[in-house]
CSV table of C-alpha atoms and ligand atoms in Angstrom, one decimal:
chain,number,residue,atom,x,y,z
A,1,MET,CA,62.3,165.1,53.0
A,2,SER,CA,60.8,164.4,49.7
A,3,GLY,CA,58.9,161.3,50.4
A,4,LEU,CA,56.5,163.5,52.8
A,5,LEU,CA,56.5,165.9,50.5
A,6,GLU,CA,54.9,163.8,47.5
A,7,PHE,CA,52.1,165.3,49.9
A,8,GLU,CA,52.8,168.8,49.9
A,9,ARG,CA,53.3,170.2,52.8
A,10,ALA,CA,53.4,167.8,56.3
A,11,LEU,CA,52.5,168.6,59.3
A,12,ILE,CA,53.7,166.7,62.3
A,13,VAL,CA,52.5,166.0,65.7
A,14,THR,CA,54.6,164.8,69.3
A,15,ALA,CA,52.9,165.4,72.6
A,16,VAL,CA,56.0,167.3,74.2
A,17,ASP,CA,58.7,169.3,73.1
A,18,VAL,CA,61.6,167.1,73.8
A,19,GLU,CA,60.3,164.4,71.3
A,20,ARG,CA,59.1,167.6,68.7
A,21,ALA,CA,63.1,168.7,69.1
A,22,GLU,CA,64.1,164.9,68.4
A,23,VAL,CA,61.8,164.7,65.3
A,24,LEU,CA,63.3,168.4,63.7
A,25,GLU,CA,66.6,167.3,64.4
A,26,GLY,CA,66.4,164.0,62.8
A,27,LEU,CA,64.7,165.8,59.7
A,28,GLY,CA,67.6,168.3,60.4
A,29,ILE,CA,65.6,171.1,60.4
A,30,GLY,CA,67.0,172.1,63.9
A,31,GLU,CA,64.9,174.9,65.4
A,32,GLN,CA,61.9,175.8,63.7
A,33,ALA,CA,61.0,179.7,63.6
A,34,SER,CA,57.6,180.4,65.7
A,35,ASP,CA,55.6,181.4,62.5
A,36,ALA,CA,56.5,178.2,60.7
A,37,LEU,CA,52.9,177.3,60.4
A,38,GLU,CA,51.4,180.5,58.7
A,39,ALA,CA,55.1,181.4,56.6
A,40,GLY,CA,53.8,177.9,54.8
A,41,ALA,CA,56.7,176.2,55.9
A,42,PRO,CA,57.2,172.7,54.2
A,43,VAL,CA,57.5,170.6,57.4
A,44,VAL,CA,55.8,171.5,59.9
A,45,VAL,CA,56.5,170.2,63.8
A,46,VAL,CA,54.5,170.9,66.6
A,47,ALA,CA,54.1,169.8,70.6
A,48,CYS,CA,50.6,169.5,71.4
A,49,GLY,CA,50.2,168.6,75.1
A,50,VAL,CA,49.6,164.5,76.3
A,51,GLY,CA,46.6,162.9,75.5
A,52,PRO,CA,43.5,162.6,72.6
A,53,ALA,CA,41.7,166.2,73.2
A,54,ALA,CA,44.8,168.1,73.2
A,55,ALA,CA,45.9,166.3,70.4
A,56,ALA,CA,42.8,166.8,68.3
A,57,ALA,CA,42.4,170.4,69.6
A,58,VAL,CA,46.1,171.2,68.7
A,59,THR,CA,45.6,169.4,65.1
A,60,ALA,CA,42.7,171.1,63.9
A,61,ARG,CA,44.1,174.8,65.2
A,62,CYS,CA,47.1,174.1,62.6
A,63,MET,CA,45.1,172.3,60.0
A,64,SER,CA,42.5,175.4,60.2
A,65,ALA,CA,45.4,178.1,60.0
A,66,ALA,CA,47.1,176.2,57.1
A,67,ALA,CA,43.8,175.9,55.1
A,68,ALA,CA,43.1,179.7,55.7
A,69,ALA,CA,46.4,180.6,54.4
A,70,HIS,CA,45.9,178.7,51.5
A,71,LYS,CA,48.7,176.3,52.5
A,72,PRO,CA,47.2,173.1,53.1
A,73,PHE,CA,48.9,169.8,54.8
A,74,GLY,CA,48.4,167.2,52.6
A,75,VAL,CA,50.0,165.2,55.4
A,76,VAL,CA,49.9,164.6,59.3
A,77,LEU,CA,51.8,161.9,61.3
A,78,SER,CA,51.6,161.4,64.7
A,79,ALA,CA,55.0,160.5,66.1
A,80,GLY,CA,56.3,160.0,69.5
A,81,ILE,CA,57.4,157.4,71.9
A,82,ALA,CA,54.7,154.6,73.6
A,83,GLY,CA,54.5,151.3,75.2
A,84,GLY,CA,55.1,148.4,73.5
A,85,PHE,CA,53.4,145.5,74.0
A,86,ALA,CA,56.3,142.2,74.4
A,87,GLY,CA,56.8,139.4,72.3
A,88,ARG,CA,55.6,142.0,69.2
A,89,VAL,CA,58.2,145.1,69.6
A,90,GLU,CA,61.0,145.6,71.5
A,91,ILE,CA,62.1,148.5,73.8
A,92,GLY,CA,63.8,151.2,71.5
A,93,GLY,CA,62.0,149.6,68.9
A,94,LEU,CA,59.5,151.3,66.3
A,95,VAL,CA,56.3,150.9,65.0
A,96,VAL,CA,54.2,152.2,62.4
A,97,ALA,CA,50.5,151.8,62.4
A,98,THR,CA,48.4,150.4,60.4
A,99,GLU,CA,45.3,151.7,62.3
A,100,SER,CA,45.0,153.8,65.1
A,101,VAL,CA,42.0,153.2,68.2
A,102,ALA,CA,40.5,155.1,70.8
A,103,ALA,CA,41.2,152.0,72.6
A,104,ASP,CA,39.0,152.9,75.8
A,105,LEU,CA,36.4,154.9,74.4
A,106,GLY,CA,32.8,153.0,74.6
A,107,ALA,CA,31.4,151.8,77.7
A,108,GLU,CA,31.7,149.3,80.6
A,109,GLY,CA,28.7,147.2,81.7
A,110,GLU,CA,28.2,143.6,83.5
A,111,ASP,CA,28.9,142.0,80.3
A,112,GLY,CA,32.3,144.1,80.1
A,113,PHE,CA,33.4,146.4,77.6
A,114,GLN,CA,32.0,147.7,74.4
A,115,SER,CA,33.4,150.3,72.1
A,116,VAL,CA,31.5,152.9,70.3
A,117,ASP,CA,31.4,150.8,67.1
A,118,GLU,CA,29.5,147.9,68.9
A,119,LEU,CA,27.6,150.6,70.6
A,120,GLY,CA,26.8,152.3,67.0
A,121,PHE,CA,27.9,155.3,68.3
A,122,GLY,CA,30.7,155.8,65.4
A,123,THR,CA,34.1,154.3,65.4
A,124,ALA,CA,37.0,153.9,67.5
A,125,ARG,CA,39.1,152.9,64.4
A,126,LEU,CA,40.6,155.0,62.1
A,127,ASP,CA,43.0,153.7,59.3
A,128,ALA,CA,46.5,154.7,58.4
A,129,ASP,CA,46.7,156.3,54.5
A,130,ALA,CA,47.3,153.4,52.5
A,131,ASP,CA,49.9,155.8,50.4
A,132,VAL,CA,51.2,157.1,53.8
A,133,LEU,CA,52.0,153.6,54.7
A,134,ARG,CA,53.5,152.7,52.0
A,135,LEU,CA,55.8,155.1,52.2
A,136,LEU,CA,56.8,154.8,56.0
A,137,ARG,CA,57.2,151.0,55.9
A,138,ILE,CA,59.7,151.7,52.5
A,139,ALA,CA,62.1,154.1,54.5
A,140,LEU,CA,62.0,152.5,57.9
A,141,PRO,CA,62.1,148.6,57.1
A,142,GLU,CA,62.9,147.7,60.4
A,143,ALA,CA,59.5,149.2,61.7
A,144,VAL,CA,56.7,146.6,63.5
A,145,GLY,CA,53.4,147.4,62.0
A,146,GLY,CA,49.9,147.0,63.2
A,147,PRO,CA,47.1,148.4,65.1
A,148,VAL,CA,48.3,151.3,67.9
A,149,LEU,CA,45.7,152.1,70.8
A,150,THR,CA,45.3,155.2,71.9
A,151,VAL,CA,44.1,155.7,75.0
A,152,SER,CA,43.2,158.5,78.5
A,153,THR,CA,45.2,156.7,80.7
A,154,VAL,CA,48.2,154.3,80.5
A,155,THR,CA,48.1,150.9,81.2
A,156,GLY,CA,49.6,150.1,84.5
A,157,THR,CA,48.2,146.9,86.2
A,158,ALA,CA,48.5,143.3,84.7
A,159,ARG,CA,44.7,143.0,85.1
A,160,SER,CA,44.3,145.6,82.9
A,161,LYS,CA,47.4,144.8,80.5
A,162,GLU,CA,45.6,141.4,80.0
A,163,LEU,CA,42.1,143.1,79.7
A,164,VAL,CA,43.1,145.0,76.8
A,165,GLU,CA,46.0,142.4,74.7
A,166,LYS,CA,42.1,140.4,75.0
A,167,ARG,CA,40.2,143.0,73.4
A,168,HIS,CA,43.1,143.9,70.9
A,169,PRO,CA,45.3,140.7,70.1
A,170,ASP,CA,47.2,142.3,67.3
A,171,ALA,CA,48.1,146.1,68.7
A,172,VAL,CA,51.8,146.5,68.5
A,173,ALA,CA,51.5,149.5,71.1
A,174,GLU,CA,49.8,152.1,72.9
A,175,ALA,CA,49.8,156.1,73.2
A,176,MET,CA,47.9,158.7,74.1
A,177,GLU,CA,47.8,161.0,71.1
A,178,GLY,CA,47.3,159.7,67.6
A,179,PHE,CA,43.3,158.8,67.6
A,180,GLY,CA,42.8,162.3,69.1
A,181,VAL,CA,45.3,163.7,65.5
A,182,ALA,CA,43.4,161.2,62.9
A,183,THR,CA,40.1,162.4,64.3
A,184,ALA,CA,41.1,165.7,63.4
A,185,ALA,CA,43.2,165.2,60.3
A,186,ARG,CA,40.4,163.2,58.8
A,187,LEU,CA,38.1,166.5,58.7
A,188,TRP,CA,39.8,167.9,55.9
A,189,SER,CA,39.6,166.0,52.9
A,190,GLY,CA,42.7,165.3,51.2
A,191,THR,CA,45.1,164.8,53.5
A,192,ALA,CA,46.8,161.9,54.1
A,193,PHE,CA,46.8,160.5,57.9
A,194,GLY,CA,49.7,158.2,59.5
A,195,GLU,CA,51.0,157.2,62.8
A,196,ILE,CA,55.1,156.9,64.0
A,197,ARG,CA,56.3,155.4,67.2
A,198,THR,CA,59.1,154.5,69.4
A,199,ILE,CA,58.8,151.9,72.0
A,200,SER,CA,60.1,153.5,76.1
A,201,ASN,CA,58.4,150.8,77.9
A,202,ALA,CA,56.7,147.6,77.9
A,203,VAL,CA,52.9,147.7,78.7
A,204,GLY,CA,51.9,146.4,82.0
A,205,PRO,CA,52.3,146.8,85.2
A,206,ARG,CA,53.8,150.6,86.1
A,207,ASP,CA,57.4,150.6,86.4
A,208,ARG,CA,59.0,153.9,85.7
A,209,ALA,CA,62.2,152.9,86.3
A,210,ALA,CA,62.1,150.7,83.6
A,211,TRP,CA,61.3,153.5,81.1
A,212,ARG,CA,63.8,153.5,78.5
A,213,ILE,CA,62.8,157.1,77.4
A,214,PRO,CA,66.6,158.1,75.8
A,215,GLN,CA,66.4,155.4,73.8
A,216,ALA,CA,63.3,155.7,72.1
A,217,LEU,CA,64.1,159.3,71.6
A,218,ALA,CA,67.1,158.2,69.5
A,219,THR,CA,65.1,155.7,67.8
A,220,LEU,CA,62.7,158.4,67.1
A,221,ARG,CA,65.8,161.1,65.7
A,222,GLU,CA,66.7,158.3,63.3
A,223,ALA,CA,63.4,157.3,62.1
A,224,PHE,CA,63.1,161.2,61.0
A,225,GLN,CA,66.4,160.8,59.2
A,226,ALA,CA,65.9,157.9,57.1
A,227,LEU,CA,62.4,159.9,56.1
A,228,GLY,CA,64.0,163.1,56.0
A,229,GLU,CA,66.8,161.1,53.1
A,230,ARG,CA,64.3,159.3,51.5
B,1,LIG,O1,54.6,157.7,85.4
B,1,LIG,C1,53.5,157.8,84.6
B,1,LIG,O2,53.1,156.5,85.4
B,1,LIG,C2,53.2,158.3,83.4
B,1,LIG,C3,51.4,158.4,83.5
B,1,LIG,C4,51.2,159.2,82.0
B,1,LIG,C5,51.7,159.9,81.3
B,1,LIG,C6,53.3,159.6,81.5
B,1,LIG,C7,54.2,160.0,80.8
B,1,LIG,O3,55.1,159.5,80.4
B,1,LIG,C8,53.4,159.9,79.2
B,1,LIG,C9,53.3,159.4,78.1
B,1,LIG,C10,53.0,160.1,77.1
B,1,LIG,O4,54.0,159.0,75.9
B,1,LIG,C11,53.4,158.5,75.4
B,1,LIG,N1,53.6,157.2,76.4
B,1,LIG,C12,54.8,156.8,76.3
B,1,LIG,N2,54.5,154.9,76.9
B,1,LIG,C13,53.3,154.6,77.2
B,1,LIG,C14,52.4,154.0,77.8
B,1,LIG,O5,53.0,152.5,77.8
B,1,LIG,N3,51.0,154.1,77.1
B,1,LIG,C15,50.3,154.9,76.5
B,1,LIG,N4,51.3,156.4,76.1
B,1,LIG,C16,52.2,156.1,76.6
B,1,LIG,C17,52.1,159.1,75.6
B,1,LIG,O6,51.5,159.3,74.0
B,1,LIG,C18,52.3,159.8,75.7
B,1,LIG,O7,52.7,161.3,75.5
B,1,LIG,C19,53.9,158.3,82.5
């Protein structure tokens, strides 16, 4: 885990327990004690639940606890499975976010969707830290880099896929937590943020039978094994 520990302590936030288990397995940690956060473990892996609100809340709780124990996190990663945009990344593939984008944060009107940036209410785009990005790109050279969208509703029709691709032509993947994790992490200055995703399905018309969750989980484990070996 030397690479991530360039940043002192690392917090890795997954949505669900199966993702958490693969990350721990890849890092060679196996099981993690329930007091790892308070005890100052160099790497802490937590499952926050699905969606950006749960992701922000749980990340903020972990960051607060670590700061209160005078063992703050230097780096926070959002990690898990995602939908990939066809033609940019394969199912079973790996992506590293250059930025995490809250794709549905804004307002809809007769003229279409406007992001909070366009509305002047803040930003829906949070960049990955440049040093984290460099580390991830070196450790995971096969990863596709690009914006990763965060949505509260999985894109599930051809029409909504078309709209999202029109708004974000360079996006490589869509998931549900990255922007929430980034929003919490940036409240602690000096904490670097990054997002890693492995692809379980293609973004588009809902077809649950076509999801390849075991394949994406295996890629997640391998990615963290590679990161752990650096
Ligand atoms: O059965 C469904 O259609 C369905 C609806 C909502 C959520 C799910 C999930 O399985 C949880 C999504 C979970 O995995 C990430 N994920 C994976 N693929 C996608 C995607 O195409 N779009 C958005 N998120 C995706 C996400 O980060 C969640 O943690 C199933």
